[in-house]
Short mmCIF file of C-alpha atoms in Angstrom, two decimals:
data_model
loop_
_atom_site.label_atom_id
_atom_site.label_comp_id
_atom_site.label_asym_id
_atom_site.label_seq_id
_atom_site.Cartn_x
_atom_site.Cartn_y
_atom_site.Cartn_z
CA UNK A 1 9.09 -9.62 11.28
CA UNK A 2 6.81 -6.60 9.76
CA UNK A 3 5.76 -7.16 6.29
CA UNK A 4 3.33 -5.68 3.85
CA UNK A 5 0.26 -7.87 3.19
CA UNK A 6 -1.49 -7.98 0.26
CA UNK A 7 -5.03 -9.52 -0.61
CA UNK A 8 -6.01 -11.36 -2.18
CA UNK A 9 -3.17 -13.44 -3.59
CA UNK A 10 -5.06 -14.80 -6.89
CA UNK A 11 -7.97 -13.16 -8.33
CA UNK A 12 -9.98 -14.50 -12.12
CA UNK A 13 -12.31 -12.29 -12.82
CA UNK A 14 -14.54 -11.89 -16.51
CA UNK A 15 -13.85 -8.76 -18.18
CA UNK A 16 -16.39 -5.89 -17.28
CA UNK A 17 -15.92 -6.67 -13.72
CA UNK A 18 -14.44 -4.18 -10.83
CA UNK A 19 -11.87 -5.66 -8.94
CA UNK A 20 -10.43 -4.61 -5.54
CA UNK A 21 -6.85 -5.03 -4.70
CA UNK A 22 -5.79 -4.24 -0.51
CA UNK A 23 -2.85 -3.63 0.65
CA UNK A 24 -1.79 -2.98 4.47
CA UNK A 25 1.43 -1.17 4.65
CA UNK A 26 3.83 -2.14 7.66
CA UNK A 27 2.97 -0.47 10.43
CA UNK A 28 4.73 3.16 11.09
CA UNK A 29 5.38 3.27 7.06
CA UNK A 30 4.39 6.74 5.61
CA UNK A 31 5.00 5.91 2.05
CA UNK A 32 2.08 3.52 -0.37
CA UNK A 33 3.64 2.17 -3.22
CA UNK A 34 1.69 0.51 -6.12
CA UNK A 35 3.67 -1.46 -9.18
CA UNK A 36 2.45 -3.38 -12.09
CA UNK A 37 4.60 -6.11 -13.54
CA UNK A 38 4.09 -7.77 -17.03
CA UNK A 39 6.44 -9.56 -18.90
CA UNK A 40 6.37 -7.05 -21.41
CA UNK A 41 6.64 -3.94 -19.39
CA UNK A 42 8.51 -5.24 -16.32
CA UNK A 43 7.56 -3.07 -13.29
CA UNK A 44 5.92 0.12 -13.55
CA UNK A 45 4.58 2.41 -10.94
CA UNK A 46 1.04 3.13 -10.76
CA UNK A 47 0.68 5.21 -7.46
CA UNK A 48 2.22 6.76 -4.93
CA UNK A 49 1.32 8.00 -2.11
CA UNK A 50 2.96 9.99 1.40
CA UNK A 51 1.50 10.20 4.25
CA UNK A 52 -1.73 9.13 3.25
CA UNK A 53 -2.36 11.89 -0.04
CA UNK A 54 -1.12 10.50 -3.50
CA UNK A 55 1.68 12.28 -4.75
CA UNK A 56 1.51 10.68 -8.49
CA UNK A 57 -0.55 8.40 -9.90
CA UNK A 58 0.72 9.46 -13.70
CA UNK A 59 1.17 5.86 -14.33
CA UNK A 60 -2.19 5.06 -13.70
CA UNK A 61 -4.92 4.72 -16.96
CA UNK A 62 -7.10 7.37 -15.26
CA UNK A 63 -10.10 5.81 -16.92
CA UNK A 64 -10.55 2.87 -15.15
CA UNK A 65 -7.67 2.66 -12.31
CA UNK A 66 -8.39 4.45 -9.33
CA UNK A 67 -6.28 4.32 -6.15
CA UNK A 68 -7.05 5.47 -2.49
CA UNK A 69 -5.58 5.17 1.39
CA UNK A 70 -8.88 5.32 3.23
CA UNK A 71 -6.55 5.29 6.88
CA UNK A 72 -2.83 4.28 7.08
CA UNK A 73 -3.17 0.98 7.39
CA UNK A 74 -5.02 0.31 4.19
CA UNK A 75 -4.35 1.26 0.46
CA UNK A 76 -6.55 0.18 -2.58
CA UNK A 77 -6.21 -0.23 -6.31
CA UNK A 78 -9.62 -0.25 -8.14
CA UNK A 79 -10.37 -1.42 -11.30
CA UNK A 80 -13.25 -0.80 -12.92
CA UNK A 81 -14.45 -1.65 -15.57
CA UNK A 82 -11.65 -4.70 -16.06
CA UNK A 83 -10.14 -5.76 -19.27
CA UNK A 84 -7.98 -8.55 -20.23
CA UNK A 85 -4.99 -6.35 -20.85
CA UNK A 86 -4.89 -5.35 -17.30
CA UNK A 87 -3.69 -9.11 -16.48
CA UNK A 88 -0.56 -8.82 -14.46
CA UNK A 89 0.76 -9.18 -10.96
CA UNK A 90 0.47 -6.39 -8.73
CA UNK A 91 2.50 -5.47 -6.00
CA UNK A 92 1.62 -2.72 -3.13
CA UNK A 93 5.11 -1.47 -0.99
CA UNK A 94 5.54 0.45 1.70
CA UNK A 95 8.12 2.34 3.48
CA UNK A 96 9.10 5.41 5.64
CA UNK A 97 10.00 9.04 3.82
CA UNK A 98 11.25 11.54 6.14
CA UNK A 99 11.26 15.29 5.14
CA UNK A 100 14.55 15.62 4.71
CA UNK A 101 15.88 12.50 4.44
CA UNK A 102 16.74 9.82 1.54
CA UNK A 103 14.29 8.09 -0.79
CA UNK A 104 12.58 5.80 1.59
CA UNK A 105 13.63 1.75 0.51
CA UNK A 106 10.43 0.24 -0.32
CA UNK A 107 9.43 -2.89 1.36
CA UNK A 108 7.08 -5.16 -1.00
CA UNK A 109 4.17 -7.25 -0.65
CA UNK A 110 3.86 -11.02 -2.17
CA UNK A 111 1.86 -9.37 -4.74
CA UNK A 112 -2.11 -9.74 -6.53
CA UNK A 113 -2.13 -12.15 -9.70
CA UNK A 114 -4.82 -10.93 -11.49
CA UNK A 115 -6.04 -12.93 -14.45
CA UNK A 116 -9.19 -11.09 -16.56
CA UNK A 117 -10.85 -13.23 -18.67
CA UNK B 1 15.40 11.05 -17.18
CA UNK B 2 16.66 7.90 -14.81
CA UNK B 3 17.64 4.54 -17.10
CA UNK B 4 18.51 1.02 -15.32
CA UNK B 5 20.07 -1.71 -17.89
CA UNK B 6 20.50 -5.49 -16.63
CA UNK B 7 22.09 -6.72 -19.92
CA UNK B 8 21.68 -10.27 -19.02
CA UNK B 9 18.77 -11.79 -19.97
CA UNK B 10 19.20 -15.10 -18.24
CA UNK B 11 22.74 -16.63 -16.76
CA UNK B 12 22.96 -20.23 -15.62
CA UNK B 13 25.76 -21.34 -13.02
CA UNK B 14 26.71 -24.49 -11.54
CA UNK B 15 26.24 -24.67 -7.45
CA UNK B 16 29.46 -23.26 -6.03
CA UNK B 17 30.51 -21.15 -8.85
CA UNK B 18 30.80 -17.75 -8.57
CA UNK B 19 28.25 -15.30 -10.49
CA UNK B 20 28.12 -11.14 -11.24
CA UNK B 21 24.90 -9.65 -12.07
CA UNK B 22 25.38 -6.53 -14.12
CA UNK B 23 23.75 -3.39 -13.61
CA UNK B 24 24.47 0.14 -15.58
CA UNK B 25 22.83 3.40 -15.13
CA UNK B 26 22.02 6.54 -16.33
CA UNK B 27 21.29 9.67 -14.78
CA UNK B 28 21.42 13.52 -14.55
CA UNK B 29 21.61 14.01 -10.70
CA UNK B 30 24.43 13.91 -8.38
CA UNK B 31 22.46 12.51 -5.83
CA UNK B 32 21.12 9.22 -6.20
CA UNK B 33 19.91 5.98 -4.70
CA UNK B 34 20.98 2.30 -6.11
CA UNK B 35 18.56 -0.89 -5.06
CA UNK B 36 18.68 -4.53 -5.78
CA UNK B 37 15.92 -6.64 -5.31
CA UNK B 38 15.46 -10.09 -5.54
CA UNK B 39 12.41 -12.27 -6.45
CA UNK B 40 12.34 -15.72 -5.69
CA UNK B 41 10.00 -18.06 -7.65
CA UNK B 42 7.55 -17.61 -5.05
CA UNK B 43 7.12 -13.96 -6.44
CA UNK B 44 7.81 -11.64 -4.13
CA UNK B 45 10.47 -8.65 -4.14
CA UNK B 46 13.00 -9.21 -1.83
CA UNK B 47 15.08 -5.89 -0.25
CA UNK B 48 18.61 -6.47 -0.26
CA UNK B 49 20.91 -3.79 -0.57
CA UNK B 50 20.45 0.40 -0.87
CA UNK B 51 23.44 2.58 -1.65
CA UNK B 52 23.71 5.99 -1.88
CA UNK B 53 25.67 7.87 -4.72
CA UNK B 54 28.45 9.33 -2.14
CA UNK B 55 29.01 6.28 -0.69
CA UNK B 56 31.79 3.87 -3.67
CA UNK B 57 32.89 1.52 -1.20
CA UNK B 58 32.04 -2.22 -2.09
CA UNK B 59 29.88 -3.76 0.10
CA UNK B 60 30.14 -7.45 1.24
CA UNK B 61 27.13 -9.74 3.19
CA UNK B 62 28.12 -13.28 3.68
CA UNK B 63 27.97 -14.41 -0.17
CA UNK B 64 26.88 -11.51 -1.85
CA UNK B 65 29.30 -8.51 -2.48
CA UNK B 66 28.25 -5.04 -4.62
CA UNK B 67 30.72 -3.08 -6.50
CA UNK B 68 29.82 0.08 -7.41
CA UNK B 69 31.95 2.06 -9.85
CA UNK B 70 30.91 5.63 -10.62
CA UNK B 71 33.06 6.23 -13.14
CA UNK B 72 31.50 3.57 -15.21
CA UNK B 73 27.70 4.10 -13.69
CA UNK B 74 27.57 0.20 -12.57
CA UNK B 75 26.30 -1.29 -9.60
CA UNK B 76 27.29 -5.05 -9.79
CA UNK B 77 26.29 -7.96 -7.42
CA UNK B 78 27.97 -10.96 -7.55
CA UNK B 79 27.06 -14.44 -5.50
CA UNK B 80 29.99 -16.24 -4.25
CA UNK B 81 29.67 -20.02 -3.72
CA UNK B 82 26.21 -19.33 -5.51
CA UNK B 83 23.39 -22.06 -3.70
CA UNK B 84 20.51 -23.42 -5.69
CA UNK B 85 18.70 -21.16 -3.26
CA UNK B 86 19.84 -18.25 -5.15
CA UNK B 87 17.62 -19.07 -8.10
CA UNK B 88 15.61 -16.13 -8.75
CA UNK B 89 14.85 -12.87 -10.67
CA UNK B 90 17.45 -10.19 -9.78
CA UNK B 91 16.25 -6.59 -10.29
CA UNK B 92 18.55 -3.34 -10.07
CA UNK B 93 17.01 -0.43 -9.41
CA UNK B 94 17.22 3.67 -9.13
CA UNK B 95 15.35 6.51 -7.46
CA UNK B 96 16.82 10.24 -7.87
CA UNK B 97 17.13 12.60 -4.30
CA UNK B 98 14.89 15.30 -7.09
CA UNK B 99 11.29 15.53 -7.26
CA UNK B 100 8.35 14.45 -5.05
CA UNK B 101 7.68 11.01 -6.29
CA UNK B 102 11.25 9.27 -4.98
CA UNK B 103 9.87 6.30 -7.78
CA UNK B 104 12.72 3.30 -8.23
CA UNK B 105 13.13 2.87 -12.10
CA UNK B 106 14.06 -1.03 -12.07
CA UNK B 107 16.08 -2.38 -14.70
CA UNK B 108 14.60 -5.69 -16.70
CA UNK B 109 16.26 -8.51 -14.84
CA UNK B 110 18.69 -10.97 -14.93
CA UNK B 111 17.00 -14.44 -14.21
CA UNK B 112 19.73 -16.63 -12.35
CA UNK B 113 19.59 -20.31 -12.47
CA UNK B 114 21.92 -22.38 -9.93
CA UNK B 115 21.94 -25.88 -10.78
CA UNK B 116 22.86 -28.53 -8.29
#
């Protein structure tokens, strides 16, 4: 039963600090996934990326967010400096895009709960 | 641009009853994708249906059936015989066949309660 892992699970962390969210991707996916969810904003994308390169990180505060896939088995969400408003859960998914084919259904990890201080 | 609306908030059944989640859409393309997702209270986001804008007939899996109506841009789910296993967050979602990014656009969430 392939799923997408996610580590860690829980993270507290004191404001100013970097934090380092990983994600592995079922195996054979070509499509990274990352998604913030808040109880204000509900889920929003952060990244995407395809085959490895991101395709659009326009929901990502450039500033301090930074996301990469250093081999296709592993994707990371940066944060650094971190600030309290950047609590929130956050979920990496993966799935498989083919050129021509349909939007790929995305296959989610348990999620990060990320608590800043 | 792509809009997802769960109108309920929160519904509360008894075990047994029968329960629709509501979904509406909006969007400008012809060809489109329509997800639901559900997320238990452990938290994670559950894959449980994906249908594709040509394709109207209803769809049925054990309990759960999806009705989707193009002429009214809904994508319903209902739970028959609804278990207190079926608690969770239910999330509709929609991704466009256009542009590069294929991102879902989830709707808020209904938050279903089955109580024994």
């Amino acid at each position: 039963d392939a799923r997408v892992t996610q580590t860690p699970r829980h993270k507290v962390t004191e404001m100013g600090q970097e934090v380092t969210m990983r994600c592995q991707p079922i195996l054979g996916h070509n499509t990274v996934f990352w998604y913030r969810q808040t109880m204000m904003q509900g889920l929003e994308l952060l990244a995407y990326f395809r085959n490895r390169a991101p395709l659009d990180d326009s929901g990502m505060p450039k500033d301090r967010f930074s996301a990469e896939m250093p081999d296709a088995t592993l994707a990371t969400l940066k944060i650094q400096p971190s600030e309290p408003r950047d609590s929130a859960v956050y979920f990496c998914a993966s799935g498989l895009k083919r050129d021509s084919g349909p939007p790929d259904t995305q296959y989610f990890g348990p999620g990060t709960r990320l608590t800043v201080l | 641009a792509q809009k997802v609306t769960q109108a309920q908030t929160e519904i509360s059944v008894v075990e047994k009853e029968d329960v629709t989640l509501d979904c509406v859409y909006e969007t400008r393309d012809t060809t489109y994708y329509l997800f639901w997702y559900k997320q238990p209270p452990s938290g994670e986001l559950v894959f449980l249906i994906r249908r594709n804008s040509f394709d109207e007939q209803n769809e049925i899996s054990g309990r759960y059936s999806w009705n989707f109506q193009k002429s009214t841009s809904s994508f319903n789910f209902t739970i028959t015989a609804s278990q207190v296993v079926d608690s969770a967050v239910y999330f509709c979602a929609l991704s466009e066949a256009t542009g590069s990014a294929r991102q879902l656009t989830f709707g808020s969430g209904t938050q279903l309660t089955v109580l024994p």
